[in-house]
Amino acid sequence: MVSQRNPLTMQMKPQQTPVHGGNLTDAINRFALPREAWLDLSTGVNPHPYPAPALSPDAWHRLPEQHPALAQAAQTYYNAPQMLAVAGTQAAIQALPQCRMHSNGSAQVAIATPTYAEHVHRWTQAGHHVSPTAYKDLNKAVATANVVVICNPNNPTGTVIEPPQLLVWHAQLAARKGWLIVDEAFGDTAPQTSVARYTEMPGLIVLKSIGKFFGLAGLRLGFVAAETALLKTLADHLGPWSVSGPAQQIGCAALGDSAWQQTMQKKLSTEGERLHLLLKQHGIEGRGTALYQWWPLSLQQAEHCWLHMAQRGIWVRLFTNAAAGIRIGLPPDENGWQRLADALSAWRIEVQSV
């Protein structure tokens, strides 16, 4: 039975920092359901994680100096000239605004929205002038901004900007020593959209994540592709030992396992299409990537859908800003697929009865 506390009011309480998916402890506290009762679909993390290998005996003992093999494995997998390993892309998202402030002072920053909320939060926190920018207004924004940030594919909508357009915008920004930051955390299932191969050019910065495609969010491992000087500045800012030894060993194994990668690409493509069709069968026109689907709703409808799912022990991602809607990830097994289908059927009946 759901707690008598008002969970929707708790969800909508203003936050000093952005709310993220994967916050299952919040679900447990709000609805008084035990952890094992929840089907967590609130992230776009692959529900079939890479099987981490056994660690070497000294993995927890030695200071984790960065091993060149990790960067080389990432460069090969992501087809990038050079990369820096970081403790998840979040580490770079927090550090880059500070590096820019130190080197160039306050910037005019255009961030394509809706998007991952940490980008706006961290650039604002660092003292820059931030303009959340609709996709249709990006051309105009590039003409005046010093920094442009784009998630590609976008989180949560799945919107993709093709590489030729990104490179045109990069050239405009680079001509005045600006930056184009492309967050490709969800790009592994669509490698043809990546601009990582071009990052030897000054001012083009690409972020990559092990957490999403490999399903290893708890590993806290990501990579930044950029020119040498910027990577050195970023490494100096982050300091020594920023990526744990176990993360480096597991990351090397995952990045080098092409057989697992190929099998998982096919599996996620099939499951992503399955999720899209399941939503469509219930009158929902979702869009997104192989790892998640998103659909826009009015704020009232989005809140209602979120509450409906939570009351059935299904935790989905609620968006309540100007782009209100629901994002939903892949179920991990057939039981999860059936629970989701049943909840969607009940949701459709509720909507039709209103």
mmCIF file of C-alpha atoms in Angstrom, residues 191-348:
data_model
loop_
_atom_site.group_PDB
_atom_site.id
_atom_site.type_symbol
_atom_site.label_atom_id
_atom_site.label_comp_id
_atom_site.label_asym_id
_atom_site.label_seq_id
_atom_site.Cartn_x
_atom_site.Cartn_y
_atom_site.Cartn_z
ATOM 1 C CA PRO A 191 28.183 5.865 -33.405
ATOM 2 C CA GLN A 192 27.578 7.432 -36.821
ATOM 3 C CA THR A 193 26.449 10.630 -35.071
ATOM 4 C CA SER A 194 29.726 11.097 -33.168
ATOM 5 C CA VAL A 195 32.171 13.923 -33.818
ATOM 6 C CA ALA A 196 34.850 12.472 -31.529
ATOM 7 C CA ARG A 197 37.130 11.779 -34.490
ATOM 8 C CA TYR A 198 37.461 15.526 -35.142
ATOM 9 C CA THR A 199 38.502 16.560 -31.645
ATOM 10 C CA GLU A 200 42.101 17.335 -32.532
ATOM 11 C CA MET A 201 40.630 20.675 -33.665
ATOM 12 C CA PRO A 202 40.808 23.382 -30.971
ATOM 13 C CA GLY A 203 37.514 24.140 -29.292
ATOM 14 C CA LEU A 204 35.731 20.860 -30.001
ATOM 15 C CA ILE A 205 35.122 18.838 -26.833
ATOM 16 C CA VAL A 206 33.289 15.501 -26.730
ATOM 17 C CA LEU A 207 32.153 13.695 -23.580
ATOM 18 C CA LYS A 208 31.750 9.912 -23.471
ATOM 19 C CA SER A 209 30.333 7.642 -20.758
ATOM 20 C CA ILE A 210 30.954 4.015 -19.834
ATOM 21 C CA GLY A 211 27.860 4.074 -17.638
ATOM 22 C CA LYS A 212 25.115 4.080 -20.256
ATOM 23 C CA PHE A 213 25.842 1.535 -23.024
ATOM 24 C CA PHE A 214 27.981 -0.740 -20.858
ATOM 25 C CA GLY A 215 25.505 -0.508 -17.972
ATOM 26 C CA LEU A 216 28.258 0.379 -15.504
ATOM 27 C CA ALA A 217 26.967 3.612 -14.003
ATOM 28 C CA GLY A 218 28.358 2.722 -10.594
ATOM 29 C CA LEU A 219 31.867 2.466 -12.019
ATOM 30 C CA ARG A 220 32.051 6.266 -12.435
ATOM 31 C CA LEU A 221 34.147 6.232 -15.598
ATOM 32 C CA GLY A 222 33.940 8.515 -18.595
ATOM 33 C CA PHE A 223 36.206 10.173 -21.140
ATOM 34 C CA VAL A 224 36.853 13.581 -22.641
ATOM 35 C CA ALA A 225 38.086 13.924 -26.212
ATOM 36 C CA ALA A 226 39.713 17.260 -27.033
ATOM 37 C CA GLU A 227 42.946 18.895 -28.145
ATOM 38 C CA THR A 228 46.117 18.209 -26.151
ATOM 39 C CA ALA A 229 46.320 21.588 -24.396
ATOM 40 C CA LEU A 230 42.764 21.416 -23.085
ATOM 41 C CA LEU A 231 43.128 17.828 -21.895
ATOM 42 C CA LYS A 232 46.268 18.827 -19.990
ATOM 43 C CA THR A 233 44.442 21.753 -18.382
ATOM 44 C CA LEU A 234 41.561 19.501 -17.421
ATOM 45 C CA ALA A 235 43.876 16.828 -16.023
ATOM 46 C CA ASP A 236 45.696 19.436 -13.939
ATOM 47 C CA HIS A 237 42.375 20.720 -12.602
ATOM 48 C CA LEU A 238 41.111 17.243 -11.667
ATOM 49 C CA GLY A 239 44.386 16.286 -10.018
ATOM 50 C CA PRO A 240 46.037 12.898 -9.565
ATOM 51 C CA TRP A 241 44.257 9.592 -8.972
ATOM 52 C CA SER A 242 40.899 10.853 -10.237
ATOM 53 C CA VAL A 243 39.864 7.445 -11.649
ATOM 54 C CA SER A 244 40.006 4.410 -9.363
ATOM 55 C CA GLY A 245 42.187 1.423 -10.157
ATOM 56 C CA PRO A 246 39.228 -0.992 -10.329
ATOM 57 C CA ALA A 247 37.404 1.377 -12.704
ATOM 58 C CA GLN A 248 40.437 1.476 -14.978
ATOM 59 C CA GLN A 249 40.788 -2.310 -15.089
ATOM 60 C CA ILE A 250 37.096 -2.945 -15.737
ATOM 61 C CA GLY A 251 36.947 -0.099 -18.260
ATOM 62 C CA CYS A 252 39.852 -1.553 -20.227
ATOM 63 C CA ALA A 253 38.145 -4.929 -20.390
ATOM 64 C CA ALA A 254 34.787 -3.473 -21.493
ATOM 65 C CA LEU A 255 36.238 -1.160 -24.132
ATOM 66 C CA GLY A 256 38.287 -3.984 -25.643
ATOM 67 C CA ASP A 257 35.522 -6.608 -25.764
ATOM 68 C CA SER A 258 34.270 -6.143 -29.329
ATOM 69 C CA ALA A 259 32.286 -9.407 -29.309
ATOM 70 C CA TRP A 260 30.212 -8.278 -26.310
ATOM 71 C CA GLN A 261 29.778 -4.822 -27.846
ATOM 72 C CA GLN A 262 28.445 -6.193 -31.144
ATOM 73 C CA THR A 263 26.040 -8.557 -29.414
ATOM 74 C CA MET A 264 24.786 -5.799 -27.126
ATOM 75 C CA GLN A 265 24.294 -3.348 -29.999
ATOM 76 C CA LYS A 266 21.880 -5.797 -31.622
ATOM 77 C CA LYS A 267 20.122 -6.589 -28.353
ATOM 78 C CA LEU A 268 19.577 -2.949 -27.441
ATOM 79 C CA SER A 269 18.398 -2.083 -30.946
ATOM 80 C CA THR A 270 15.770 -4.825 -30.686
ATOM 81 C CA GLU A 271 14.702 -3.858 -27.179
ATOM 82 C CA GLY A 272 14.622 -0.147 -27.997
ATOM 83 C CA GLU A 273 12.258 -0.848 -30.880
ATOM 84 C CA ARG A 274 10.193 -3.098 -28.610
ATOM 85 C CA LEU A 275 9.787 -0.283 -26.090
ATOM 86 C CA HIS A 276 8.816 2.176 -28.820
ATOM 87 C CA LEU A 277 6.178 -0.233 -30.172
ATOM 88 C CA LEU A 278 4.859 -1.033 -26.689
ATOM 89 C CA LEU A 279 4.245 2.648 -26.046
ATOM 90 C CA LYS A 280 2.652 3.073 -29.458
ATOM 91 C CA GLN A 281 0.265 0.194 -28.740
ATOM 92 C CA HIS A 282 -0.930 2.224 -25.771
ATOM 93 C CA GLY A 283 -1.402 5.443 -27.719
ATOM 94 C CA ILE A 284 1.953 6.989 -26.831
ATOM 95 C CA GLU A 285 4.173 8.419 -29.581
ATOM 96 C CA GLY A 286 7.539 8.206 -27.891
ATOM 97 C CA ARG A 287 10.934 9.098 -29.256
ATOM 98 C CA GLY A 288 14.429 8.620 -27.963
ATOM 99 C CA THR A 289 17.300 6.184 -28.390
ATOM 100 C CA ALA A 290 17.819 2.438 -28.106
ATOM 101 C CA LEU A 291 18.163 2.952 -24.338
ATOM 102 C CA TYR A 292 15.108 5.074 -23.511
ATOM 103 C CA GLN A 293 11.929 6.669 -24.803
ATOM 104 C CA TRP A 294 10.501 10.072 -23.970
ATOM 105 C CA TRP A 295 7.138 11.609 -24.657
ATOM 106 C CA PRO A 296 5.916 15.147 -23.994
ATOM 107 C CA LEU A 297 2.828 15.734 -21.868
ATOM 108 C CA SER A 298 1.205 18.671 -20.167
ATOM 109 C CA LEU A 299 2.550 19.206 -16.672
ATOM 110 C CA GLN A 300 -0.659 17.855 -15.147
ATOM 111 C CA GLN A 301 -0.613 14.749 -17.357
ATOM 112 C CA ALA A 302 3.085 14.129 -16.685
ATOM 113 C CA GLU A 303 2.563 14.322 -12.917
ATOM 114 C CA HIS A 304 -0.458 12.027 -13.172
ATOM 115 C CA CYS A 305 1.445 9.455 -15.262
ATOM 116 C CA TRP A 306 4.424 9.536 -12.892
ATOM 117 C CA LEU A 307 2.167 8.980 -9.883
ATOM 118 C CA HIS A 308 0.210 6.223 -11.653
ATOM 119 C CA MET A 309 3.429 4.336 -12.384
ATOM 120 C CA ALA A 310 4.905 4.865 -8.930
ATOM 121 C CA GLN A 311 1.775 3.514 -7.259
ATOM 122 C CA ARG A 312 2.468 0.296 -9.173
ATOM 123 C CA GLY A 313 6.100 0.186 -8.117
ATOM 124 C CA ILE A 314 7.454 1.476 -11.431
ATOM 125 C CA TRP A 315 9.870 4.395 -11.136
ATOM 126 C CA VAL A 316 10.005 6.569 -14.256
ATOM 127 C CA ARG A 317 11.647 9.938 -14.871
ATOM 128 C CA LEU A 318 9.348 12.925 -14.508
ATOM 129 C CA PHE A 319 10.214 16.221 -16.233
ATOM 130 C CA THR A 320 8.334 19.261 -14.974
ATOM 131 C CA ASN A 321 10.021 22.184 -16.696
ATOM 132 C CA ALA A 322 8.901 23.877 -19.930
ATOM 133 C CA ALA A 323 9.377 20.507 -21.669
ATOM 134 C CA ALA A 324 7.215 18.471 -19.307
ATOM 135 C CA GLY A 325 7.049 14.771 -20.016
ATOM 136 C CA ILE A 326 8.080 11.255 -19.077
ATOM 137 C CA ARG A 327 11.281 9.354 -19.881
ATOM 138 C CA ILE A 328 11.377 5.617 -19.490
ATOM 139 C CA GLY A 329 14.235 3.136 -19.788
ATOM 140 C CA LEU A 330 14.365 -0.525 -20.808
ATOM 141 C CA PRO A 331 12.979 -3.218 -18.477
ATOM 142 C CA PRO A 332 15.610 -5.759 -17.438
ATOM 143 C CA ASP A 333 13.582 -8.943 -18.005
ATOM 144 C CA GLU A 334 10.255 -10.389 -19.185
ATOM 145 C CA ASN A 335 8.646 -9.822 -15.802
ATOM 146 C CA GLY A 336 9.573 -6.159 -16.078
ATOM 147 C CA TRP A 337 8.162 -5.916 -19.591
ATOM 148 C CA GLN A 338 4.877 -7.422 -18.419
ATOM 149 C CA ARG A 339 4.628 -5.108 -15.413
ATOM 150 C CA LEU A 340 5.196 -2.123 -17.682
ATOM 151 C CA ALA A 341 2.617 -3.339 -20.218
ATOM 152 C CA ASP A 342 0.032 -3.834 -17.467
ATOM 153 C CA ALA A 343 0.688 -0.383 -16.016
ATOM 154 C CA LEU A 344 0.408 1.243 -19.444
ATOM 155 C CA SER A 345 -2.888 -0.538 -20.093
ATOM 156 C CA ALA A 346 -4.257 0.757 -16.804
ATOM 157 C CA TRP A 347 -2.931 4.238 -17.605
ATOM 158 C CA ARG A 348 -4.662 4.247 -20.970
#
